PDB file of C-alpha atoms in Angstrom:
ATOM      1  CA  MET A   1      -7.967 -25.537  36.190  1.00 47.00           C
ATOM      2  CA  SER A   2      -4.615 -25.483  34.358  1.00 65.00           C
ATOM      3  CA  ASN A   3      -2.682 -22.228  34.389  1.00 84.00           C
ATOM      4  CA  ILE A   4      -2.960 -20.644  30.902  1.00 88.00           C
ATOM      5  CA  THR A   5       0.404 -19.123  29.967  1.00 89.00           C
ATOM      6  CA  ALA A   6       1.240 -16.586  27.276  1.00 86.00           C
ATOM      7  CA  ALA A   7       3.392 -19.225  25.556  1.00 84.00           C
ATOM      8  CA  MET A   8       0.387 -21.563  25.308  1.00 88.00           C
ATOM      9  CA  VAL A   9      -1.752 -18.801  23.800  1.00 87.00           C
ATOM     10  CA  LYS A  10       1.028 -17.965  21.315  1.00 82.00           C
ATOM     11  CA  ASP A  11       1.376 -21.623  20.312  1.00 80.00           C
ATOM     12  CA  LEU A  12      -2.351 -21.960  19.708  1.00 83.00           C
ATOM     13  CA  ARG A  13      -2.442 -18.744  17.686  1.00 78.00           C
ATOM     14  CA  GLU A  14       0.355 -20.008  15.435  1.00 70.00           C
ATOM     15  CA  GLN A  15      -1.453 -23.303  14.892  1.00 72.00           C
ATOM     16  CA  THR A  16      -4.876 -21.859  14.169  1.00 74.00           C
ATOM     17  CA  GLY A  17      -4.504 -18.204  13.187  1.00 70.00           C
ATOM     18  CA  ALA A  18      -7.302 -17.350  15.634  1.00 76.00           C
ATOM     19  CA  GLY A  19      -7.278 -14.161  17.720  1.00 76.00           C
ATOM     20  CA  MET A  20      -5.493 -13.939  21.054  1.00 80.00           C
ATOM     21  CA  MET A  21      -8.659 -13.627  23.131  1.00 84.00           C
ATOM     22  CA  ASP A  22     -10.284 -16.527  21.278  1.00 83.00           C
ATOM     23  CA  CYS A  23      -7.199 -18.687  21.903  1.00 86.00           C
ATOM     24  CA  LYS A  24      -7.215 -17.809  25.590  1.00 88.00           C
ATOM     25  CA  ALA A  25     -10.909 -18.640  25.820  1.00 88.00           C
ATOM     26  CA  ALA A  26     -10.361 -21.962  24.041  1.00 89.00           C
ATOM     27  CA  LEU A  27      -7.547 -22.946  26.406  1.00 92.00           C
ATOM     28  CA  THR A  28      -9.611 -21.926  29.415  1.00 92.00           C
ATOM     29  CA  GLU A  29     -12.570 -23.993  28.222  1.00 90.00           C
ATOM     30  CA  THR A  30     -10.380 -27.058  27.596  1.00 91.00           C
ATOM     31  CA  GLY A  31      -8.237 -26.841  30.713  1.00 91.00           C
ATOM     32  CA  GLY A  32      -5.091 -25.990  28.784  1.00 90.00           C
ATOM     33  CA  ASP A  33      -5.283 -28.958  26.394  1.00 88.00           C
ATOM     34  CA  ILE A  34      -3.870 -27.608  23.098  1.00 86.00           C
ATOM     35  CA  GLU A  35      -5.400 -30.292  20.854  1.00 82.00           C
ATOM     36  CA  ALA A  36      -8.802 -29.921  22.472  1.00 84.00           C
ATOM     37  CA  ALA A  37      -8.482 -26.140  22.156  1.00 86.00           C
ATOM     38  CA  VAL A  38      -7.820 -26.503  18.406  1.00 81.00           C
ATOM     39  CA  ASP A  39     -11.008 -28.557  18.090  1.00 77.00           C
ATOM     40  CA  TRP A  40     -12.919 -26.010  20.174  1.00 82.00           C
ATOM     41  CA  LEU A  41     -11.843 -23.201  17.834  1.00 80.00           C
ATOM     42  CA  ARG A  42     -12.717 -25.268  14.768  1.00 69.00           C
ATOM     43  CA  LYS A  43     -16.187 -25.933  16.119  1.00 68.00           C
ATOM     44  CA  LYS A  44     -16.621 -22.207  16.719  1.00 69.00           C
ATOM     45  CA  GLY A  45     -15.415 -21.451  13.188  1.00 64.00           C
ATOM     46  CA  LEU A  46     -12.504 -19.418  14.508  1.00 65.00           C
ATOM     47  CA  SER A  47      -9.558 -21.289  13.004  1.00 58.00           C
ATOM     48  CA  LYS A  48     -10.249 -20.485   9.372  1.00 52.00           C
ATOM     49  CA  ALA A  49      -7.473 -17.916   9.234  1.00 50.00           C
ATOM     50  CA  ALA A  50      -4.757 -20.575   9.313  1.00 51.00           C
ATOM     51  CA  LYS A  51      -6.328 -22.474   6.418  1.00 51.00           C
ATOM     52  CA  LYS A  52      -6.448 -19.302   4.333  1.00 51.00           C
ATOM     53  CA  ALA A  53      -2.933 -18.094   5.103  1.00 49.00           C
ATOM     54  CA  GLY A  54      -1.285 -19.812   2.150  1.00 48.00           C
ATOM     55  CA  ARG A  55      -3.443 -18.145  -0.458  1.00 54.00           C
ATOM     56  CA  VAL A  56      -2.319 -15.157  -2.491  1.00 53.00           C
ATOM     57  CA  ALA A  57      -4.031 -11.960  -1.387  1.00 60.00           C
ATOM     58  CA  ALA A  58      -3.552  -9.308  -4.057  1.00 74.00           C
ATOM     59  CA  GLU A  59      -6.964  -7.644  -4.002  1.00 91.00           C
ATOM     60  CA  GLY A  60      -8.448  -5.531  -1.207  1.00 94.00           C
ATOM     61  CA  LEU A  61      -8.275  -1.787  -0.621  1.00 97.00           C
ATOM     62  CA  VAL A  62      -5.899   1.122  -0.427  1.00 97.00           C
ATOM     63  CA  ALA A  63      -7.135   3.622   2.176  1.00 98.00           C
ATOM     64  CA  LEU A  64      -6.134   7.191   2.995  1.00 98.00           C
ATOM     65  CA  PHE A  65      -6.683   8.904   6.329  1.00 97.00           C
ATOM     66  CA  VAL A  66      -5.733  12.507   7.083  1.00 97.00           C
ATOM     67  CA  GLU A  67      -6.083  14.345  10.356  1.00 96.00           C
ATOM     68  CA  GLY A  68      -4.711  17.879  10.621  1.00 91.00           C
ATOM     69  CA  ASN A  69      -1.201  18.041   9.218  1.00 92.00           C
ATOM     70  CA  LYS A  70      -0.596  14.280   9.190  1.00 97.00           C
ATOM     71  CA  GLY A  71      -1.853  11.566   6.872  1.00 98.00           C
ATOM     72  CA  VAL A  72      -1.364   7.871   6.188  1.00 98.00           C
ATOM     73  CA  ALA A  73      -1.873   5.472   3.300  1.00 98.00           C
ATOM     74  CA  VAL A  74      -2.429   1.777   4.021  1.00 98.00           C
ATOM     75  CA  GLU A  75      -2.896  -1.283   1.837  1.00 97.00           C
ATOM     76  CA  VAL A  76      -4.906  -4.189   3.223  1.00 96.00           C
ATOM     77  CA  ASN A  77      -5.129  -7.196   0.936  1.00 94.00           C
ATOM     78  CA  SER A  78      -7.761  -9.867   0.404  1.00 92.00           C
ATOM     79  CA  GLU A  79      -8.079 -12.713  -2.072  1.00 88.00           C
ATOM     80  CA  THR A  80     -10.929 -11.295  -4.174  1.00 88.00           C
ATOM     81  CA  ASP A  81     -12.158  -7.860  -5.156  1.00 88.00           C
ATOM     82  CA  PHE A  82     -15.621  -8.927  -3.959  1.00 90.00           C
ATOM     83  CA  VAL A  83     -14.431  -8.610  -0.355  1.00 91.00           C
ATOM     84  CA  ALA A  84     -13.442  -4.979  -0.981  1.00 91.00           C
ATOM     85  CA  ARG A  85     -17.159  -4.225  -1.204  1.00 93.00           C
ATOM     86  CA  ASN A  86     -17.916  -5.888   2.123  1.00 95.00           C
ATOM     87  CA  PRO A  87     -18.754  -3.209   4.747  1.00 95.00           C
ATOM     88  CA  GLU A  88     -17.063  -5.239   7.496  1.00 95.00           C
ATOM     89  CA  PHE A  89     -13.811  -5.388   5.526  1.00 96.00           C
ATOM     90  CA  GLN A  90     -14.094  -1.671   4.770  1.00 97.00           C
ATOM     91  CA  ASP A  91     -14.511  -0.924   8.474  1.00 96.00           C
ATOM     92  CA  LEU A  92     -11.441  -3.054   9.225  1.00 97.00           C
ATOM     93  CA  VAL A  93      -9.372  -1.082   6.729  1.00 97.00           C
ATOM     94  CA  SER A  94     -10.614   2.245   8.120  1.00 97.00           C
ATOM     95  CA  GLY A  95      -9.741   1.164  11.646  1.00 97.00           C
ATOM     96  CA  ILE A  96      -6.254   0.048  10.617  1.00 98.00           C
ATOM     97  CA  ALA A  97      -5.632   3.405   8.917  1.00 98.00           C
ATOM     98  CA  GLU A  98      -6.652   5.291  12.057  1.00 97.00           C
ATOM     99  CA  VAL A  99      -4.339   3.133  14.174  1.00 98.00           C
ATOM    100  CA  ALA A 100      -1.458   3.618  11.714  1.00 98.00           C
ATOM    101  CA  LEU A 101      -1.836   7.393  11.904  1.00 97.00           C
ATOM    102  CA  LYS A 102      -1.202   7.154  15.649  1.00 96.00           C
ATOM    103  CA  VAL A 103       1.530   4.497  15.860  1.00 97.00           C
ATOM    104  CA  GLY A 104       3.467   5.047  12.615  1.00 96.00           C
ATOM    105  CA  ASP A 105       4.012   3.054   9.458  1.00 94.00           C
ATOM    106  CA  GLU A 106       5.896  -0.014  10.734  1.00 96.00           C
ATOM    107  CA  VAL A 107       3.599  -2.944   9.909  1.00 96.00           C
ATOM    108  CA  GLU A 108       4.426  -5.113  12.932  1.00 96.00           C
ATOM    109  CA  ALA A 109       3.899  -2.167  15.287  1.00 97.00           C
ATOM    110  CA  ILE A 110       0.491  -1.513  13.737  1.00 98.00           C
ATOM    111  CA  LYS A 111      -0.501  -5.180  14.046  1.00 96.00           C
ATOM    112  CA  ALA A 112       0.530  -5.195  17.714  1.00 96.00           C
ATOM    113  CA  ALA A 113      -1.381  -1.985  18.484  1.00 97.00           C
ATOM    114  CA  SER A 114      -4.789  -1.930  20.150  1.00 97.00           C
ATOM    115  CA  PHE A 115      -7.951  -2.134  18.055  1.00 96.00           C
ATOM    116  CA  GLY A 116     -10.255  -0.820  20.756  1.00 90.00           C
ATOM    117  CA  ASP A 117     -12.012  -3.521  22.776  1.00 90.00           C
ATOM    118  CA  GLU A 118     -11.383  -6.141  20.060  1.00 90.00           C
ATOM    119  CA  GLY A 119      -7.789  -6.934  21.015  1.00 94.00           C
ATOM    120  CA  THR A 120      -4.920  -5.990  18.728  1.00 95.00           C
ATOM    121  CA  VAL A 121      -5.070  -5.133  15.035  1.00 97.00           C
ATOM    122  CA  ALA A 122      -3.739  -8.647  14.344  1.00 94.00           C
ATOM    123  CA  ASP A 123      -6.596 -10.095  16.418  1.00 94.00           C
ATOM    124  CA  LYS A 124      -9.130  -8.052  14.483  1.00 95.00           C
ATOM    125  CA  ILE A 125      -7.685  -9.182  11.147  1.00 94.00           C
ATOM    126  CA  SER A 126      -7.857 -12.832  12.248  1.00 92.00           C
ATOM    127  CA  ALA A 127     -11.426 -12.440  13.454  1.00 92.00           C
ATOM    128  CA  THR A 128     -12.455 -10.830  10.157  1.00 93.00           C
ATOM    129  CA  VAL A 129     -10.743 -13.618   8.199  1.00 90.00           C
ATOM    130  CA  ALA A 130     -12.657 -16.198  10.212  1.00 87.00           C
ATOM    131  CA  LYS A 131     -15.944 -14.404   9.619  1.00 88.00           C
ATOM    132  CA  ILE A 132     -15.577 -13.556   5.919  1.00 89.00           C
ATOM    133  CA  GLY A 133     -13.603 -16.645   4.938  1.00 85.00           C
ATOM    134  CA  GLU A 134     -10.730 -15.123   2.958  1.00 86.00           C
ATOM    135  CA  HIS A 135      -7.059 -14.625   3.707  1.00 86.00           C
ATOM    136  CA  MET A 136      -6.333 -10.970   4.519  1.00 92.00           C
ATOM    137  CA  SER A 137      -3.163  -9.117   5.425  1.00 92.00           C
ATOM    138  CA  LEU A 138      -1.894  -5.659   6.225  1.00 96.00           C
ATOM    139  CA  ARG A 139       0.755  -5.271   3.555  1.00 94.00           C
ATOM    140  CA  ARG A 140       2.146  -1.777   4.090  1.00 96.00           C
ATOM    141  CA  ALA A 141       1.576   1.706   5.449  1.00 98.00           C
ATOM    142  CA  GLN A 142       3.246   5.077   5.015  1.00 97.00           C
ATOM    143  CA  THR A 143       2.724   8.282   6.932  1.00 97.00           C
ATOM    144  CA  LEU A 144       3.277  11.806   5.632  1.00 97.00           C
ATOM    145  CA  SER A 145       3.179  15.125   7.457  1.00 96.00           C
ATOM    146  CA  VAL A 146       3.693  18.811   6.784  1.00 95.00           C
ATOM    147  CA  GLY A 147       4.548  21.612   9.197  1.00 92.00           C
ATOM    148  CA  GLN A 148       2.793  24.501   7.485  1.00 93.00           C
ATOM    149  CA  GLY A 149       0.825  23.929   4.323  1.00 94.00           C
ATOM    150  CA  ALA A 150      -1.592  21.217   3.227  1.00 94.00           C
ATOM    151  CA  LEU A 151      -2.011  17.504   2.661  1.00 97.00           C
ATOM    152  CA  ALA A 152      -4.008  16.675  -0.456  1.00 97.00           C
ATOM    153  CA  THR A 153      -5.474  13.265  -1.285  1.00 97.00           C
ATOM    154  CA  TYR A 154      -6.868  11.488  -4.306  1.00 98.00           C
ATOM    155  CA  ILE A 155      -8.440   8.043  -4.684  1.00 97.00           C
ATOM    156  CA  HIS A 156      -8.818   6.755  -8.223  1.00 95.00           C
ATOM    157  CA  ASN A 157     -12.166   5.024  -8.813  1.00 89.00           C
ATOM    158  CA  PRO A 158     -13.129   4.897  -5.123  1.00 95.00           C
ATOM    159  CA  VAL A 159     -15.066   1.886  -3.883  1.00 94.00           C
ATOM    160  CA  VAL A 160     -16.217   4.042  -0.962  1.00 95.00           C
ATOM    161  CA  PRO A 161     -14.904   7.473   0.122  1.00 95.00           C
ATOM    162  CA  ASN A 162     -11.139   7.452   0.801  1.00 96.00           C
ATOM    163  CA  LYS A 163     -10.754   3.812  -0.306  1.00 97.00           C
ATOM    164  CA  GLY A 164     -10.038   2.320  -3.713  1.00 96.00           C
ATOM    165  CA  ARG A 165      -7.389   0.695  -5.901  1.00 95.00           C
ATOM    166  CA  ILE A 166      -4.990   3.656  -6.198  1.00 96.00           C
ATOM    167  CA  GLY A 167      -4.463   6.208  -3.443  1.00 97.00           C
ATOM    168  CA  VAL A 168      -2.210   9.266  -3.323  1.00 98.00           C
ATOM    169  CA  ILE A 169      -1.277  11.766  -0.623  1.00 98.00           C
ATOM    170  CA  VAL A 170       0.746  14.873  -1.502  1.00 98.00           C
ATOM    171  CA  ALA A 171       2.340  17.168   1.084  1.00 97.00           C
ATOM    172  CA  LEU A 172       2.697  20.815   0.087  1.00 97.00           C
ATOM    173  CA  GLU A 173       4.687  23.193   2.296  1.00 96.00           C
ATOM    174  CA  SER A 174       3.612  26.825   2.065  1.00 95.00           C
ATOM    175  CA  THR A 175       3.353  29.901   4.240  1.00 89.00           C
ATOM    176  CA  GLY A 176       0.709  31.380   1.929  1.00 81.00           C
ATOM    177  CA  GLY A 177      -2.639  32.328   3.331  1.00 81.00           C
ATOM    178  CA  ASN A 178      -4.937  30.988   0.608  1.00 90.00           C
ATOM    179  CA  ALA A 179      -5.665  27.486   1.898  1.00 90.00           C
ATOM    180  CA  GLU A 180      -8.354  26.897  -0.730  1.00 93.00           C
ATOM    181  CA  LYS A 181      -5.990  27.529  -3.659  1.00 94.00           C
ATOM    182  CA  LEU A 182      -3.295  25.385  -2.048  1.00 95.00           C
ATOM    183  CA  ALA A 183      -5.740  22.519  -1.529  1.00 94.00           C
ATOM    184  CA  GLU A 184      -6.944  22.807  -5.135  1.00 96.00           C
ATOM    185  CA  LEU A 185      -3.389  22.652  -6.473  1.00 97.00           C
ATOM    186  CA  GLY A 186      -2.576  19.781  -4.131  1.00 97.00           C
ATOM    187  CA  ARG A 187      -5.462  17.699  -5.409  1.00 97.00           C
ATOM    188  CA  GLN A 188      -4.416  18.302  -9.027  1.00 97.00           C
ATOM    189  CA  ILE A 189      -0.865  17.200  -8.190  1.00 98.00           C
ATOM    190  CA  ALA A 190      -2.222  14.123  -6.394  1.00 98.00           C
ATOM    191  CA  MET A 191      -4.223  13.245  -9.525  1.00 97.00           C
ATOM    192  CA  HIS A 192      -1.076  13.747 -11.592  1.00 98.00           C
ATOM    193  CA  VAL A 193       0.869  11.388  -9.308  1.00 98.00           C
ATOM    194  CA  ALA A 194      -1.863   8.755  -9.639  1.00 97.00           C
ATOM    195  CA  SER A 195      -1.690   9.020 -13.421  1.00 96.00           C
ATOM    196  CA  SER A 196       2.041   9.481 -14.085  1.00 96.00           C
ATOM    197  CA  ASN A 197       3.522   7.442 -11.219  1.00 96.00           C
ATOM    198  CA  PRO A 198       6.743   9.419 -10.579  1.00 97.00           C
ATOM    199  CA  VAL A 199       9.488   7.652  -8.608  1.00 95.00           C
ATOM    200  CA  ALA A 200      10.577  10.756  -6.670  1.00 97.00           C
ATOM    201  CA  VAL A 201       9.885  14.469  -6.252  1.00 98.00           C
ATOM    202  CA  ASP A 202      13.104  15.468  -8.037  1.00 97.00           C
ATOM    203  CA  ALA A 203      16.421  14.034  -9.228  1.00 96.00           C
ATOM    204  CA  ALA A 204      17.909  14.217  -5.731  1.00 95.00           C
ATOM    205  CA  GLY A 205      15.289  11.759  -4.532  1.00 96.00           C
ATOM    206  CA  VAL A 206      16.039   9.054  -7.103  1.00 95.00           C
ATOM    207  CA  ASP A 207      17.919   6.106  -5.651  1.00 93.00           C
ATOM    208  CA  ALA A 208      21.615   6.165  -6.602  1.00 94.00           C
ATOM    209  CA  ALA A 209      21.557   2.480  -7.573  1.00 93.00           C
ATOM    210  CA  THR A 210      18.663   3.157  -9.945  1.00 91.00           C
ATOM    211  CA  ILE A 211      20.599   5.981 -11.616  1.00 93.00           C
ATOM    212  CA  GLU A 212      23.680   3.786 -12.049  1.00 93.00           C
ATOM    213  CA  ARG A 213      21.578   1.006 -13.535  1.00 89.00           C
ATOM    214  CA  GLU A 214      20.033   3.439 -16.035  1.00 90.00           C
ATOM    215  CA  LYS A 215      23.472   4.753 -16.959  1.00 91.00           C
ATOM    216  CA  GLY A 216      24.683   1.208 -17.547  1.00 90.00           C
ATOM    217  CA  ILE A 217      21.719   0.419 -19.768  1.00 88.00           C
ATOM    218  CA  LEU A 218      22.252   3.562 -21.829  1.00 89.00           C
ATOM    219  CA  ALA A 219      26.005   2.974 -22.157  1.00 90.00           C
ATOM    220  CA  ASP A 220      25.507  -0.610 -23.350  1.00 89.00           C
ATOM    221  CA  LYS A 221      22.834   0.522 -25.792  1.00 86.00           C
ATOM    222  CA  TYR A 222      25.147   3.045 -27.473  1.00 88.00           C
ATOM    223  CA  ARG A 223      28.110   0.668 -27.476  1.00 89.00           C
ATOM    224  CA  GLU A 224      25.992  -1.806 -29.423  1.00 86.00           C
ATOM    225  CA  GLN A 225      25.199   1.000 -31.867  1.00 88.00           C
ATOM    226  CA  GLY A 226      28.930   1.474 -32.436  1.00 89.00           C
ATOM    227  CA  LYS A 227      29.269   4.885 -30.786  1.00 88.00           C
ATOM    228  CA  PRO A 228      32.867   5.780 -29.877  1.00 89.00           C
ATOM    229  CA  GLU A 229      33.693   5.273 -26.193  1.00 86.00           C
ATOM    230  CA  ALA A 230      34.795   8.916 -25.846  1.00 85.00           C
ATOM    231  CA  ALA A 231      31.299  10.112 -26.832  1.00 90.00           C
ATOM    232  CA  ILE A 232      29.304   7.657 -24.738  1.00 91.00           C
ATOM    233  CA  ALA A 233      29.773   9.475 -21.411  1.00 88.00           C
ATOM    234  CA  LYS A 234      28.256  12.713 -22.772  1.00 90.00           C
ATOM    235  CA  ILE A 235      25.415  10.842 -24.467  1.00 92.00           C
ATOM    236  CA  VAL A 236      24.669   8.982 -21.238  1.00 92.00           C
ATOM    237  CA  GLU A 237      24.542  12.212 -19.203  1.00 91.00           C
ATOM    238  CA  SER A 238      22.079  13.646 -21.698  1.00 92.00           C
ATOM    239  CA  GLY A 239      20.039  10.458 -21.539  1.00 92.00           C
ATOM    240  CA  ILE A 240      19.894  10.610 -17.726  1.00 94.00           C
ATOM    241  CA  LYS A 241      18.501  14.149 -17.910  1.00 94.00           C
ATOM    242  CA  THR A 242      15.758  12.829 -20.191  1.00 93.00           C
ATOM    243  CA  TYR A 243      15.148   9.982 -17.758  1.00 93.00           C
ATOM    244  CA  PHE A 244      14.664  12.461 -14.891  1.00 95.00           C
ATOM    245  CA  LYS A 245      12.091  14.350 -16.959  1.00 94.00           C
ATOM    246  CA  GLU A 246      10.175  11.117 -17.359  1.00 94.00           C
ATOM    247  CA  VAL A 247      10.251   9.830 -13.779  1.00 95.00           C
ATOM    248  CA  THR A 248      10.536  12.797 -11.380  1.00 97.00           C
ATOM    249  CA  LEU A 249       7.424  14.672 -10.349  1.00 98.00           C
ATOM    250  CA  LEU A 250       8.642  18.247 -10.774  1.00 98.00           C
ATOM    251  CA  GLU A 251      10.003  17.611 -14.279  1.00 97.00           C
ATOM    252  CA  GLN A 252       7.118  15.565 -15.674  1.00 98.00           C
ATOM    253  CA  PRO A 253       4.667  17.304 -18.042  1.00 97.00           C
ATOM    254  CA  PHE A 254       1.698  18.358 -15.891  1.00 97.00           C
ATOM    255  CA  ILE A 255      -1.350  16.324 -16.943  1.00 97.00           C
ATOM    256  CA  PHE A 256      -3.583  19.404 -16.697  1.00 96.00           C
ATOM    257  CA  GLU A 257      -1.203  21.581 -18.788  1.00 96.00           C
ATOM    258  CA  PRO A 258       1.183  19.286 -20.687  1.00 96.00           C
ATOM    259  CA  SER A 259       3.097  22.251 -22.134  1.00 97.00           C
ATOM    260  CA  LYS A 260       4.368  22.941 -18.597  1.00 97.00           C
ATOM    261  CA  SER A 261       6.221  20.811 -16.107  1.00 97.00           C
ATOM    262  CA  VAL A 262       4.689  20.188 -12.683  1.00 98.00           C
ATOM    263  CA  GLY A 263       7.429  22.401 -11.238  1.00 98.00           C
ATOM    264  CA  GLN A 264       6.478  25.262 -13.557  1.00 98.00           C
ATOM    265  CA  ALA A 265       2.784  24.879 -12.740  1.00 97.00           C
ATOM    266  CA  ILE A 266       3.578  25.050  -9.011  1.00 97.00           C
ATOM    267  CA  LYS A 267       5.688  28.188  -9.488  1.00 97.00           C
ATOM    268  CA  GLU A 268       2.888  29.887 -11.400  1.00 96.00           C
ATOM    269  CA  SER A 269       0.415  29.003  -8.616  1.00 95.00           C
ATOM    270  CA  GLU A 270       2.419  30.687  -5.867  1.00 95.00           C
ATOM    271  CA  GLY A 271       0.856  34.093  -6.465  1.00 93.00           C
ATOM    272  CA  ALA A 272      -2.691  32.787  -6.053  1.00 92.00           C
ATOM    273  CA  ALA A 273      -1.689  30.740  -3.013  1.00 92.00           C
ATOM    274  CA  GLY A 274      -0.055  33.735  -1.384  1.00 92.00           C
ATOM    275  CA  GLY A 275       3.465  32.415  -0.960  1.00 93.00           C
ATOM    276  CA  PRO A 276       6.169  29.929  -2.036  1.00 95.00           C
ATOM    277  CA  ILE A 277       5.114  26.287  -2.463  1.00 96.00           C
ATOM    278  CA  LYS A 278       7.307  23.232  -2.044  1.00 96.00           C
ATOM    279  CA  VAL A 279       6.391  19.570  -2.568  1.00 98.00           C
ATOM    280  CA  ALA A 280       7.590  18.024   0.680  1.00 97.00           C
ATOM    281  CA  GLY A 281       6.748  14.486  -0.429  1.00 97.00           C
ATOM    282  CA  PHE A 282       4.118  12.135  -1.744  1.00 98.00           C
ATOM    283  CA  VAL A 283       2.806   8.610  -1.260  1.00 97.00           C
ATOM    284  CA  ARG A 284       1.296   6.586  -4.092  1.00 97.00           C
ATOM    285  CA  TYR A 285      -0.114   3.119  -3.409  1.00 97.00           C
ATOM    286  CA  ALA A 286      -1.536   0.968  -6.192  1.00 95.00           C
ATOM    287  CA  LEU A 287      -3.359  -2.115  -4.968  1.00 94.00           C
ATOM    288  CA  GLY A 288      -1.405  -5.343  -5.419  1.00 89.00           C
ATOM    289  CA  GLU A 289       1.577  -3.780  -7.203  1.00 88.00           C
ATOM    290  CA  GLY A 290       4.577  -6.076  -6.955  1.00 78.00           C
ATOM    291  CA  ILE A 291       2.579  -9.077  -5.747  1.00 74.00           C
ATOM    292  CA  GLU A 292       3.011 -12.121  -7.932  1.00 61.00           C
ATOM    293  CA  LYS A 293      -0.480 -13.422  -8.540  1.00 59.00           C
ATOM    294  CA  GLN A 294      -1.003 -17.147  -9.007  1.00 51.00           C
ATOM    295  CA  GLU A 295      -2.736 -18.112 -12.210  1.00 48.00           C
ATOM    296  CA  SER A 296      -5.065 -21.056 -11.703  1.00 46.00           C
ATOM    297  CA  ASP A 297      -5.968 -23.560 -14.425  1.00 47.00           C
ATOM    298  CA  PHE A 298      -9.080 -25.159 -12.984  1.00 43.00           C
ATOM    299  CA  ALA A 299      -9.235 -27.931 -15.584  1.00 51.00           C
ATOM    300  CA  ALA A 300      -5.615 -28.859 -14.937  1.00 50.00           C
ATOM    301  CA  GLU A 301      -6.214 -28.903 -11.178  1.00 46.00           C
ATOM    302  CA  VAL A 302      -9.186 -31.267 -11.576  1.00 47.00           C
ATOM    303  CA  ALA A 303      -7.206 -33.536 -13.904  1.00 50.00           C
ATOM    304  CA  ALA A 304      -4.287 -33.612 -11.489  1.00 48.00           C
ATOM    305  CA  GLN A 305      -6.576 -34.566  -8.619  1.00 45.00           C
ATOM    306  CA  ALA A 306      -7.933 -37.411 -10.766  1.00 51.00           C
ATOM    307  CA  GLY A 307      -4.421 -38.567 -11.639  1.00 50.00           C
ATOM    308  CA  HIS A 308      -4.735 -37.691 -15.339  1.00 51.00           C
ATOM    309  CA  PRO A 309      -3.051 -35.003 -17.450  1.00 50.00           C
ATOM    310  CA  ALA A 310      -5.274 -32.144 -18.618  1.00 45.00           C
TER     311      ALA A 310
END
């Protein structure tokens, strides 16, 4: 029997998209013949992943997983929202979230990590693709932790508990003793983040390049209006303050009490919580955001295949 090397397994995986253990089994069965191993996998229905890999996957699930003082949000994509309701896909997403909580939020590290007795996370994804018949991918993950305080979560329109299209985790630092009040406030803030989509906790967290771009837009706007150059700088600074009120969490109007900012609402909750409260960070994932979805014109595709314009 031919010696099966890691390089041979890697080559077969790249050709077929099948899992590592399946590739090794195929090579073993075929005596190391790569072409015969490809056929073996095809006959077993295990090489579907490669055929699906070119398709746009912008559906799927966002999942949240919290354990103690640490939490993680993950986004696992599929081609259709129908798959999000498949229990096997849901179990895959849950398992990936649990792995991510342990190994961190670097996608390649998560994919290389163990998925129990089913190989790596990447192997499990490939096996699920082969079984369900849709391209799937782990797009991103982000962990969040708090030393003393609480992690609050919110899933908007959950498909199943802790999984849906928009997921938020908020980390609140507090030395107060009323955990129930802190958790209640945290959930309200998480709901606010889901609704208002802030870019940062406060002005200090806004990317410097973003601020400069906003300043440039404002300056050009007022130049076109004929404002004198000497006045533009002051107008721009005022405009940036307004911008921060719109995009930073602590300055946004609180959705539960719009007459107050989120920062004011937190300050007023400190008495009930039993101590100072600080938003240490948040994660907000919206399914498919930033993915360019392909629009398909079925009639045009059929006409093109027939060699005629639609």
